[in-house]
Coordinates of C-alpha atoms in Angstrom, one line a residue:
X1 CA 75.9 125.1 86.5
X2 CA 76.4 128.0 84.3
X3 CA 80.4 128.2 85.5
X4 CA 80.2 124.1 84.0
X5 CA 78.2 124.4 80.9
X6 CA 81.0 127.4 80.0
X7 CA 83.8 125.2 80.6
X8 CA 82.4 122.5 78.5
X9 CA 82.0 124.8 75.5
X10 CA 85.7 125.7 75.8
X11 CA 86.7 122.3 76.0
X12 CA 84.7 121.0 73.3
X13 CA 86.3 124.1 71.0
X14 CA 89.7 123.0 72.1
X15 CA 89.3 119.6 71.6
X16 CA 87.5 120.3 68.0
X17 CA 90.8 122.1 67.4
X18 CA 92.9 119.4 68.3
X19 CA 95.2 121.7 69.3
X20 CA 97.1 121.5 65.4
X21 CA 96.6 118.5 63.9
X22 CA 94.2 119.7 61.5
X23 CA 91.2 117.5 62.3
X24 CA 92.9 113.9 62.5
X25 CA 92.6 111.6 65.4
X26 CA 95.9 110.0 66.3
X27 CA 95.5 106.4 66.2
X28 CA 98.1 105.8 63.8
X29 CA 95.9 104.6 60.6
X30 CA 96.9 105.8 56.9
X31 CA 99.4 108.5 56.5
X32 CA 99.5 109.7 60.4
X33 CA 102.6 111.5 59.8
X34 CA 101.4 114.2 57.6
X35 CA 99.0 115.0 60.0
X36 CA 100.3 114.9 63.9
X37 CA 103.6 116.4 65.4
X38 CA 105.3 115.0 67.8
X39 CA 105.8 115.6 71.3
X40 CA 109.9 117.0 71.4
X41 CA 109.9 119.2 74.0
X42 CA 109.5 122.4 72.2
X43 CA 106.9 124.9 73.6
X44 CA 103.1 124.0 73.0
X45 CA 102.5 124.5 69.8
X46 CA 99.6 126.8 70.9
X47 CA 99.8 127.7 74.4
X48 CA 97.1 130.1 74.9
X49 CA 94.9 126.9 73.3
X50 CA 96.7 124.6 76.0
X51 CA 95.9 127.1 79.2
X52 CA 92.4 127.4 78.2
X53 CA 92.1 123.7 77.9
X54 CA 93.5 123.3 81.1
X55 CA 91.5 125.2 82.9
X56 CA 88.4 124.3 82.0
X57 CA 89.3 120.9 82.7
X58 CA 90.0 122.0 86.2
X59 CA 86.7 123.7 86.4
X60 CA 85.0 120.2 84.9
X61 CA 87.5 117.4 86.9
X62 CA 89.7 119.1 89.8
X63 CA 92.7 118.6 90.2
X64 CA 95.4 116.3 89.0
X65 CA 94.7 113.3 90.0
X66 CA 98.7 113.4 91.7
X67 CA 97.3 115.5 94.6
X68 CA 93.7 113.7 94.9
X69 CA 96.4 110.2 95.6
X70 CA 98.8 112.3 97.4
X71 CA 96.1 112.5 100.6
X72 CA 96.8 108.8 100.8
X73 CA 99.6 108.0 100.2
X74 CA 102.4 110.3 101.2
X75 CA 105.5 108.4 100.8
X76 CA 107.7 105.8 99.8
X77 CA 107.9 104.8 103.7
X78 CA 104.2 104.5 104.4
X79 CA 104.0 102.3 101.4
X80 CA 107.1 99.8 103.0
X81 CA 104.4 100.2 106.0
X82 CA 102.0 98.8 103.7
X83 CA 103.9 96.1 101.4
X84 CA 106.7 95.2 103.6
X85 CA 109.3 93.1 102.2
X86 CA 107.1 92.1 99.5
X87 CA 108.5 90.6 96.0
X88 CA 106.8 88.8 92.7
X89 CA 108.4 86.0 91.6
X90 CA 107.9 83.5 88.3
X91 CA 108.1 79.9 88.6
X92 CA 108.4 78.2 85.1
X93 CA 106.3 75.0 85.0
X94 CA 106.2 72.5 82.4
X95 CA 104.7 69.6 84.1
X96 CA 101.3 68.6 86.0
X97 CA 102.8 67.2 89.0
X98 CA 104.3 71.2 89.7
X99 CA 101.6 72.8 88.8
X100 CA 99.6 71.2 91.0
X101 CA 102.3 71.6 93.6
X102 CA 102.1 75.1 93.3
X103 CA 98.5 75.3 93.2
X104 CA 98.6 73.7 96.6
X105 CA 101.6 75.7 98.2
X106 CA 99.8 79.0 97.2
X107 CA 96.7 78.1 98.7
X108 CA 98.2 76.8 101.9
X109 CA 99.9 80.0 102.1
X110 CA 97.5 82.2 100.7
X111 CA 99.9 83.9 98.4
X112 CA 98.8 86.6 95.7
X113 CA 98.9 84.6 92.6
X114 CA 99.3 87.9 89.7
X115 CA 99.2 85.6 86.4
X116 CA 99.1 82.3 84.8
X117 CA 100.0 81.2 81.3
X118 CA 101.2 77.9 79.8
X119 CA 104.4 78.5 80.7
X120 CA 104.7 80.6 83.6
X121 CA 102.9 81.7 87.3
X122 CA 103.6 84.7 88.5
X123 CA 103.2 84.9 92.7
X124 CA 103.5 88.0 95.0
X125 CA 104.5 86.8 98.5
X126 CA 106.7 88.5 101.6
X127 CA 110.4 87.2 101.5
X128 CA 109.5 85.5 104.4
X129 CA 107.3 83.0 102.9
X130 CA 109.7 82.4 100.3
X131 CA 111.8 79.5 102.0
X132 CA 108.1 78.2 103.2
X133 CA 107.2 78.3 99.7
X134 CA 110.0 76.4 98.4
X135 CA 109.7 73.8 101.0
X136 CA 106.9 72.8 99.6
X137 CA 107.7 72.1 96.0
X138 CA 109.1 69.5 94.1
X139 CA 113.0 69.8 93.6
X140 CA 113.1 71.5 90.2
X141 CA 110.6 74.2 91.0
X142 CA 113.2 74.8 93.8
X143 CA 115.4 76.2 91.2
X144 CA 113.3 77.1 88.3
X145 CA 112.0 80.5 89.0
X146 CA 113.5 83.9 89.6
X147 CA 112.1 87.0 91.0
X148 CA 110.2 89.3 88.9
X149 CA 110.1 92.7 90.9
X150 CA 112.5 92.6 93.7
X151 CA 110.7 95.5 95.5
X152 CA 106.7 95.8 95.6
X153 CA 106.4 98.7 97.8
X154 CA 109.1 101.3 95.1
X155 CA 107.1 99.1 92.0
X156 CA 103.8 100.7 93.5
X157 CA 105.2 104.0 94.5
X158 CA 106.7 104.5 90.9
X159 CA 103.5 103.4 89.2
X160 CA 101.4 106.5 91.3
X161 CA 100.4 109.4 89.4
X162 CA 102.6 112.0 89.3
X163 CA 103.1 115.0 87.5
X164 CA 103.5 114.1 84.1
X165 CA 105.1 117.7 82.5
X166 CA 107.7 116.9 85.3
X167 CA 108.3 113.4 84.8
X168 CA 108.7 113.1 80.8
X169 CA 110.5 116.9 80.5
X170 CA 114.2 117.2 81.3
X171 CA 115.6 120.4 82.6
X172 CA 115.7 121.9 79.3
X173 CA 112.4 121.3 78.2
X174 CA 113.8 117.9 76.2
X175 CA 112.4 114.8 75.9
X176 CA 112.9 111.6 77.6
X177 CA 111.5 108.7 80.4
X178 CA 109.8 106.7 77.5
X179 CA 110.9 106.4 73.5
X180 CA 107.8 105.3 72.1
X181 CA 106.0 108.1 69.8
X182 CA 103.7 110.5 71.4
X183 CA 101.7 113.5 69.5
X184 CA 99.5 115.7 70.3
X185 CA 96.7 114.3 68.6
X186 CA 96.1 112.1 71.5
X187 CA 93.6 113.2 73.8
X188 CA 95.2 114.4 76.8
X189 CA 92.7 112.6 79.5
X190 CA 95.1 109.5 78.3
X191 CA 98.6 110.3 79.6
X192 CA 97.5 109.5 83.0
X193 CA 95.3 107.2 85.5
X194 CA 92.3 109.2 86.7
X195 CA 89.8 108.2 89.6
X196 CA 86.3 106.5 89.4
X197 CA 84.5 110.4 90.1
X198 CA 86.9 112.0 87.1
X199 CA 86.2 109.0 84.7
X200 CA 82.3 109.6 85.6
X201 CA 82.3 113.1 85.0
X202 CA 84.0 112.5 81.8
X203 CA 81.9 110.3 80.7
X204 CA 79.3 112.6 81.0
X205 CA 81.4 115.4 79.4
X206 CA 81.5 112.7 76.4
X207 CA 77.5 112.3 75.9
X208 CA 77.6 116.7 76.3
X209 CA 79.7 116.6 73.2
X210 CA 78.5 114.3 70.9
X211 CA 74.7 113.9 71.8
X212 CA 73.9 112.1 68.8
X213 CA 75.2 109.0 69.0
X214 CA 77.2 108.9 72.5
X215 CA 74.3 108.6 75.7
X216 CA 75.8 108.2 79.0
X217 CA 74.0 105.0 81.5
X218 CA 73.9 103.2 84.6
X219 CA 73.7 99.5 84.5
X220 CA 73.2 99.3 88.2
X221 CA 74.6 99.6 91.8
X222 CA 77.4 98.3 93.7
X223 CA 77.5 97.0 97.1
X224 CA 78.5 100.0 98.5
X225 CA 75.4 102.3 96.7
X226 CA 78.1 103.3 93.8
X227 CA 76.7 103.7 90.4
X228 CA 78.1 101.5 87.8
X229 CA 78.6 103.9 84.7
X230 CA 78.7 102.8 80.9
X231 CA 78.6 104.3 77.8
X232 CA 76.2 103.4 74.9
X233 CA 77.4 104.9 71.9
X234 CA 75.7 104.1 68.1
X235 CA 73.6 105.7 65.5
X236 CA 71.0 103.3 64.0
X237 CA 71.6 104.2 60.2
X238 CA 69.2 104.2 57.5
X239 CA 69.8 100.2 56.7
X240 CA 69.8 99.0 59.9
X241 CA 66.6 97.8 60.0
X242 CA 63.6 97.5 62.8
X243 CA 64.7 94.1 64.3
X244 CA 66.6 93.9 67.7
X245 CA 69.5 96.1 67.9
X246 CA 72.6 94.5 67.6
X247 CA 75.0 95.2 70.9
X248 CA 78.6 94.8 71.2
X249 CA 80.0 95.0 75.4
X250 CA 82.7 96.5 76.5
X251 CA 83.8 95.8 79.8
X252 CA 87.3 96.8 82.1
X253 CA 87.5 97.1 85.8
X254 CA 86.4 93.8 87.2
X255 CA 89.4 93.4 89.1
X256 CA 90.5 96.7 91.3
X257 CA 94.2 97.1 90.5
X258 CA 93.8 96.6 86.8
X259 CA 93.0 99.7 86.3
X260 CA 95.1 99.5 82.7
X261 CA 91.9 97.7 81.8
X262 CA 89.8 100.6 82.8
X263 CA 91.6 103.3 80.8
X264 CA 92.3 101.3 77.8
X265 CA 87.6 100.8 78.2
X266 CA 87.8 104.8 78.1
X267 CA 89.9 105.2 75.0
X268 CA 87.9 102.8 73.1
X269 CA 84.9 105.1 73.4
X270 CA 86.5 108.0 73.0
X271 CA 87.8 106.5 69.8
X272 CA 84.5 105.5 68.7
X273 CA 83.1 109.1 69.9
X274 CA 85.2 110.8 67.8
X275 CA 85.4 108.5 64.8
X276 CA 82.1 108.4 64.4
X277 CA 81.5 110.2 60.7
X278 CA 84.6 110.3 59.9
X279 CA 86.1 107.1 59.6
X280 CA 84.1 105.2 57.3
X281 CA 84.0 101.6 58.8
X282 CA 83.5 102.9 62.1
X283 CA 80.6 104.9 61.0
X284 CA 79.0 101.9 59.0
X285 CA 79.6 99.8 61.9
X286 CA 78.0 102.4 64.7
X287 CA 74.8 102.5 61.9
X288 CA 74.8 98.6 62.6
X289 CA 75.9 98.1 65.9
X290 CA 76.0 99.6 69.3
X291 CA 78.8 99.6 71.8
X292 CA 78.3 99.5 75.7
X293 CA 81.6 100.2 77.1
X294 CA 81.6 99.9 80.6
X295 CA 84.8 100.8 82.3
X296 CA 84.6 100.0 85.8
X297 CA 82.4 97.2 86.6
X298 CA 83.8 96.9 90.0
X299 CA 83.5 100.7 91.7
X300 CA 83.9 100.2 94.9
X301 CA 87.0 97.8 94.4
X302 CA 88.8 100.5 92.4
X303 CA 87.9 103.8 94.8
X304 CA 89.5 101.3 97.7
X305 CA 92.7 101.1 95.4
X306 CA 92.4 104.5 94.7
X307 CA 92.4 105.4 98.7
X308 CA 93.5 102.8 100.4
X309 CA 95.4 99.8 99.0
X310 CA 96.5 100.0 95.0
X311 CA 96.3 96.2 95.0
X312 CA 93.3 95.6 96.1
X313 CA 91.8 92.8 93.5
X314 CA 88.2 92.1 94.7
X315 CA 85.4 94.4 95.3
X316 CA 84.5 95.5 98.8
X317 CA 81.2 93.7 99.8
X318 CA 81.0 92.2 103.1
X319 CA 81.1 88.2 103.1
X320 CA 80.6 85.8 105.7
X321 CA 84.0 86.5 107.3
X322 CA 84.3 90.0 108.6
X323 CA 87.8 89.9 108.2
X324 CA 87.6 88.8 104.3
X325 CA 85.7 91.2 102.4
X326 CA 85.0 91.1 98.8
X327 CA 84.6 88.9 95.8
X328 CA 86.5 87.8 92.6
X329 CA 83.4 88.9 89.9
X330 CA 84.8 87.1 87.2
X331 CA 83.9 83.9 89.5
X332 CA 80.9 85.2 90.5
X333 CA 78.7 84.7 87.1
X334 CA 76.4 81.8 86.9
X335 CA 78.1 79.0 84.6
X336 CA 80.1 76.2 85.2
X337 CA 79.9 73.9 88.3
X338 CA 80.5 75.8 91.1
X339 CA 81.1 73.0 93.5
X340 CA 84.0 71.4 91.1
X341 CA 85.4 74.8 90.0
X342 CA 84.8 77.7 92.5
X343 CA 86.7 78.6 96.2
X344 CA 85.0 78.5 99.4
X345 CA 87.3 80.4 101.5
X346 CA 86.3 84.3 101.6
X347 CA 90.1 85.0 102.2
X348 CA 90.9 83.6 98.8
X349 CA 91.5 86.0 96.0
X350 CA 89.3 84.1 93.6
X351 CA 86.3 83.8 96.2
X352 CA 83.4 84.2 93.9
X353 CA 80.7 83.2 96.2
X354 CA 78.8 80.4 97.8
X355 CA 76.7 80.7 95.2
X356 CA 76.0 82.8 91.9
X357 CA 75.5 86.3 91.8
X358 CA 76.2 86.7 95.5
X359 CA 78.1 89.7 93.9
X360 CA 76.0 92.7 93.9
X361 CA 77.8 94.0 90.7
X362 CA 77.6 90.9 89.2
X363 CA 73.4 90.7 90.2
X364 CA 73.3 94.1 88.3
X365 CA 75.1 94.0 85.1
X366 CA 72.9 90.6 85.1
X367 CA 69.9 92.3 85.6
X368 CA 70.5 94.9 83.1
X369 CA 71.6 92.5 80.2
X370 CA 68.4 90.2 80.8
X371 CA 66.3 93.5 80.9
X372 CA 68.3 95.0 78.0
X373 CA 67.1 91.5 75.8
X374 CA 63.8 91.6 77.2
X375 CA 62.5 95.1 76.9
X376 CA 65.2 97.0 75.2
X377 CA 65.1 94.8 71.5
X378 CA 68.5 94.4 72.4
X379 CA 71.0 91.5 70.5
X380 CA 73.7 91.0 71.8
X381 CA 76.4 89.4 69.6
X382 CA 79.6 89.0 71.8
X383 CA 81.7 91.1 74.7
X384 CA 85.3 91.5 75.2
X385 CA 86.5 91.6 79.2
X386 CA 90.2 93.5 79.6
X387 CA 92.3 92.2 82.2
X388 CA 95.4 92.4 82.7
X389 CA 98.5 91.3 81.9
X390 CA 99.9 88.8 80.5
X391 CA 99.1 89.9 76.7
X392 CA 96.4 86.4 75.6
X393 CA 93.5 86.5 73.4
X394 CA 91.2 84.2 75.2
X395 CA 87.9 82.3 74.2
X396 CA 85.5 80.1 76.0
X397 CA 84.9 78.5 77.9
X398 CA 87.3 79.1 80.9
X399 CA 85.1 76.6 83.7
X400 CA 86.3 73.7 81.4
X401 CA 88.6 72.4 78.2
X402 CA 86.4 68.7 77.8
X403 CA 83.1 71.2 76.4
X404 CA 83.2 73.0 73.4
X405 CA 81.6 76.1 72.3
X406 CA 79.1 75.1 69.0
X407 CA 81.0 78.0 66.7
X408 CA 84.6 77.1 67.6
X409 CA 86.1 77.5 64.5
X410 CA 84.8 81.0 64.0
X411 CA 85.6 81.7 67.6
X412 CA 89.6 80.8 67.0
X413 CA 89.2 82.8 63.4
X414 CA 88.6 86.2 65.0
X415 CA 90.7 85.7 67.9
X416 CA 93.7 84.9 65.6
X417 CA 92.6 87.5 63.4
X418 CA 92.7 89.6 66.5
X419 CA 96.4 88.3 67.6
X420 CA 97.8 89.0 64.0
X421 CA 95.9 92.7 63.8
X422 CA 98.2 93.6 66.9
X423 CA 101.2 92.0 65.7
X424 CA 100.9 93.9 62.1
X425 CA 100.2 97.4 63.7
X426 CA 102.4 97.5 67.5
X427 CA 104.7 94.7 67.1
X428 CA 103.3 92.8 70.6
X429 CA 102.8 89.0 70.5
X430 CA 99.5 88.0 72.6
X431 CA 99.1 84.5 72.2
X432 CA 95.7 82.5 71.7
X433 CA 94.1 79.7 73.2
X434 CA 90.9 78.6 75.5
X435 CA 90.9 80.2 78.7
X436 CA 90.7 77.1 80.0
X437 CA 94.1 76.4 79.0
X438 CA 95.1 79.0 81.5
X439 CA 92.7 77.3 84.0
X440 CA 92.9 73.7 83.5
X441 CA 96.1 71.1 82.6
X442 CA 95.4 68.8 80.0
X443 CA 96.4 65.2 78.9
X444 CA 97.0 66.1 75.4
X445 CA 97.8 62.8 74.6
X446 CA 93.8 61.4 75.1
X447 CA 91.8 64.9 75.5
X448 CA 90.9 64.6 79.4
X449 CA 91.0 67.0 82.1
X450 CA 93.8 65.4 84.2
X451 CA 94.0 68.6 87.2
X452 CA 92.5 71.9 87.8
X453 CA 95.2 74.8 87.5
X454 CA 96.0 77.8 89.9
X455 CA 93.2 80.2 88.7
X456 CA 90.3 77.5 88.4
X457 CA 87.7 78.9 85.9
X458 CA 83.7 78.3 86.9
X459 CA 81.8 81.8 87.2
X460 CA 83.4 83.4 84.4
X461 CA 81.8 86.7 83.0
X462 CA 82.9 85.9 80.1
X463 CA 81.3 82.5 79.6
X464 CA 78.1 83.4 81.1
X465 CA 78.0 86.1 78.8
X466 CA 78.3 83.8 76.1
X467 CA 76.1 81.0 76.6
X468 CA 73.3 83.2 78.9
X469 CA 73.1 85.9 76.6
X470 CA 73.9 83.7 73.2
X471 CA 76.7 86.5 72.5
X472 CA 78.3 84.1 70.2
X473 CA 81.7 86.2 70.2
X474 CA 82.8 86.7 73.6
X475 CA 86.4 87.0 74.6
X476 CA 88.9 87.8 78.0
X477 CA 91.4 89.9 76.4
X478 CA 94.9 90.3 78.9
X479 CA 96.5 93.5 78.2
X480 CA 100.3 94.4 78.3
X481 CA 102.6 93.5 79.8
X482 CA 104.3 90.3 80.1
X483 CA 105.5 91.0 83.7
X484 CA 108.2 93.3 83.8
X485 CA 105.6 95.7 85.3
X486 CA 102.4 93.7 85.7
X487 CA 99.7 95.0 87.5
X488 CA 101.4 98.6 87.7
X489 CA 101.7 99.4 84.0
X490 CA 103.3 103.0 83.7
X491 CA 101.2 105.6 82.6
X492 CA 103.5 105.9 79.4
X493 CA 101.6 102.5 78.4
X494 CA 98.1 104.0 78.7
X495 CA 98.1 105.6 74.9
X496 CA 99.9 102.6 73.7
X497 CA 97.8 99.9 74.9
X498 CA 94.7 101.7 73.7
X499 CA 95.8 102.1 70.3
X500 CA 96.3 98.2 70.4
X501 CA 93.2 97.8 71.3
X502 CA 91.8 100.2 69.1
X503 CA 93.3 98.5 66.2
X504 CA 91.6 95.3 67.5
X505 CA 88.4 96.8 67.5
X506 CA 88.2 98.3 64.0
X507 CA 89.3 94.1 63.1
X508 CA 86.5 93.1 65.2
X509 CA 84.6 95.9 63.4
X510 CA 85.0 94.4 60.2
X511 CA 85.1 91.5 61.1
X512 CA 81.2 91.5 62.5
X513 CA 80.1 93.7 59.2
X514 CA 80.9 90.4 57.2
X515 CA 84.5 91.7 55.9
X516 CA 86.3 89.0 58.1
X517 CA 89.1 92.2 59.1
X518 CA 90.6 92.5 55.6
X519 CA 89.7 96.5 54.8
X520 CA 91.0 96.8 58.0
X521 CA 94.3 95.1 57.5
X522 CA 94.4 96.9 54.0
X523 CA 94.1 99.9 56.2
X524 CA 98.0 99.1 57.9
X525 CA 100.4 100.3 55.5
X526 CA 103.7 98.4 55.5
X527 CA 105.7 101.8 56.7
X528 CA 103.5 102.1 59.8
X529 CA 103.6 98.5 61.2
X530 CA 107.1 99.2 60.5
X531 CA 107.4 102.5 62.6
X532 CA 105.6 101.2 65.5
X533 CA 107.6 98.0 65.5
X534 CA 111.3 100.5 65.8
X535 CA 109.0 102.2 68.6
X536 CA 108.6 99.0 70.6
X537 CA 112.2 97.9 69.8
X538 CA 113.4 101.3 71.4
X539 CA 110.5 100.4 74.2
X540 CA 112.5 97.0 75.1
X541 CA 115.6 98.6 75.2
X542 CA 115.0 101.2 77.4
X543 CA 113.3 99.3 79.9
X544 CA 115.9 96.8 79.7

């Protein structure tokens, strides 16, 4: 214990320092550029700094989270073992009668269905089952798709933690693997996927630093006994006033393999950890609101695609198949009809349940929000759930497109708001609409429901959270990308994807506090929405 408390002394010091760039978090508002330096390869700009750093985050963590996956997966051949001939491939859809054809091919198959968007699905499948597939689609879908990744089993080997030093560093210490900017501003926990025990213990490291208005919690357990961990970070200020506490939820993690969604969760805090009296809208808003970022709402699901299989979707409860364990939580909430819009097949990968909150982790973040309202004087006001990919901005309700939330209009304000903030400060487009629109084709012509779409919509987190808990600003954010990658976003997009959603939250920030996001936007200087848009120009290119 003494050996621990040490280590977190030097680690806060080092991180105090910044290692160099005089104080300023690196999220790329005002004048960054006076203030960071840039990653080039040179030596550490102070190394003794950088070994002591490292150290005690051995001491804290472990090891590199390269060796903890290593145990498991060995090689590019057990993985083939694994993933066999496996591919991804995108069928472009533009009409009910193949939609619906491919909603019915998939399920008879029981393909992997990875995305869908008004104009695309995305399908993982052996190349076996491709001629199967195709037989049973109408004539143009025959010949309106292409594949996406050609080889699942190198995709997921490529995407595994490695040594990061090695991969971005050429032989002379230069450079390269990925254009976009990095600096040394940005905490280092970020340039890498870490495990559910390393993200805990960080957490924990988080509330040892900054006890004032950062308190590490448990919202409940998972099927398995795991604790679900969460963050509560505010500072009641001297306005705020004696009435409920208003509460803002942050949630990543429901599906296993996103786990994009659950560092992206992790950078948020840390943002709002260490932004926190020094950033003046963040501290105003902290003094008005809380944030409950919880990172992995599905533990057990993301330890299995941690040890086992990396994509694993579901968690790991038992159902009444044997064979078919786990469930889809963001079907598993209680709203919507589940007997029009939820599967009944266990194997499925949107199995949510017979009924509602069969999902233990679903039963407990549940439990804790009703108890949270009850006994806590807790308000909340809205939730955003990351996913990924696809890049959407999504609003309820997802179980149906013929309701209507009451505050639409401010609803499609924020989440265009939100669309625009990105556009202004990376250069990604995420596109806007009702989730049911990525659930559910529409006659557009007279307003009805005509068919139900691949990913059918009832038991959505996100609209339980918003009609159950009257958190009146509730979205399903899809992070990056838009396929080229999918589930198995490189670890170069980690700092990248939280800074987008970073810049969203300080919107949303200002947005709550009555400002409607324009100090915010102020905030983006024409120069750095210019700078990051050359970065993800270069971004394209090179992947390309």
């Amino acid at each position: 214990m003494k050996t621990i408390r040490v280590a977190t002394v030097l680690l806060a010091a080092v991180s105090a320092h910044k290692l160099g760039d005089n104080g300023n978090f690196g999220h790329g508002e005002g004048n960054t550029q006076a203030h960071t330096r840039v990653i080039d390869g040179n030596a550490p700009v102070f190394p003794f700094l950088t070994k002591l750093r490292d150290s005690a985050v051995e001491v804290l963590f472990g090891r590199h989270p390269a060796k903890h996956y290593a145990k498991s997966t060995t090689s590019i051949e057990s993985l083939r073992n694994k993933y066999g001939d496996e591919i991804v491939m995108r069928f472009n859809v533009t009409t009910i009668a193949e939609e619906q054809a491919l909603a019915d091919a998939s399920n008879r198959l029981f393909l992997d269905v990875w995305a869908v968007t008004r104009d695309y699905v995305d399908i993982r499948m052996p190349t076996n089952q491709v001629s199967p597939l195709l037989g049973l689609l109408p004539k143009k879908l025959q010949s309106s798709h292409f594949t996406l990744i050609s080889d699942l089993s190198k995709a997921v080997y490529d995407s595994l933690p490695k040594d990061t030093s090695s991969r971005l560093m050429g032989p002379k210490g230069t450079f390269h693997g990925h254009p976009s900017t990095a600096t040394v501003s940005d905490n280092l926990f970020f340039t890498r996927y870490h495990t559910l025990k390393t993200i805990t213990q960080w957490m924990q490291l988080l509330e040892s630093i900054f006890p004032e208005h950062v308190s590490f919690i448990t919202i409940g357990k998972s099927s398995e006994g795991r604790d679900i961990p969460a963050l509560r970070i505010g500072h009641p200020g001297p306005v705020a006033g004696d009435g409920p506490r208003k509460t803002m939820v942050l949630a990543g993690g429901l599906h296993a393999r996103e786990w994009i969604t659950t560092t992206t969760a992790n950078y948020l805090s840390w943002s709002l950890a260490t932004e926190f009296n020094k950033d003046p809208l963040i501290t105003k808003f902290l003094h008005h609101f809380d944030v409950v970022v919880i990172p992995a709402l599905n533990p057990d699901g993301m330890e299995y695609s941690w040890e086992t299989d990396r994509l694993w979707r579901k968690t790991r409860q038992e159902t009444s198949l044997q064979m078919c364990r786990g469930y889809d939580l963001d079907r598993s909430f209680g709203f919507g009809d589940p007997s029009e819009h939820m599967q009944s097949d266990p194997c499925s990968e949107d199995f949510g349940g017979d009924a509602p909150f069969e999902a233990a982790e679903a039963a407990a973040f549940a439990q804790w929000a009703h108890e949270e309202m009850e006994n806590n004087k807790v308000d909340f006001i809205g939730m955003v759930d990351f996913h990924s990919y696809s890049q959407q901005v999504l609003f309820p309700y997802a179980y149906s497109c013929v309701d209507e939330p009451p505050n639409l209009e401010n609803l499609e304000e924020l989440a265009y708001g939100i669309a625009k903030t990105i556009r202004l400060t990376t250069g990604e487009a995420y596109s806007v609409s009702p989730a049911c629109d990525a659930a559910m084709v529409m006659d557009k012509t007279q307003g009805k429901l005509l068919r139900r779409r691949i990913n059918e919509g009832a038991g959505s987190v996100m609209d339980w959270f918003y009609k159950d808990m009257n958190a009146h600003f509730s979205y399903q954010i899809k992070l990056r990308d838009h396929g080229l990658y999918g589930f198995l976003l490189p670890e170069e997009e980690i700092i990248p994807t939280g800074r987008e959603m970073w810049f969203v939250l300080k919107y949303g920030a200002d947005y709550l506090l009555g400002n409607n996001g324009i100090e915010m936007i102020k905030e983006t200087t024409n120069d750095e929405a210019g700078q990051d848009m050359t970065n993800e120009e270069l971004r394209r290119r090179h992947m390309h």
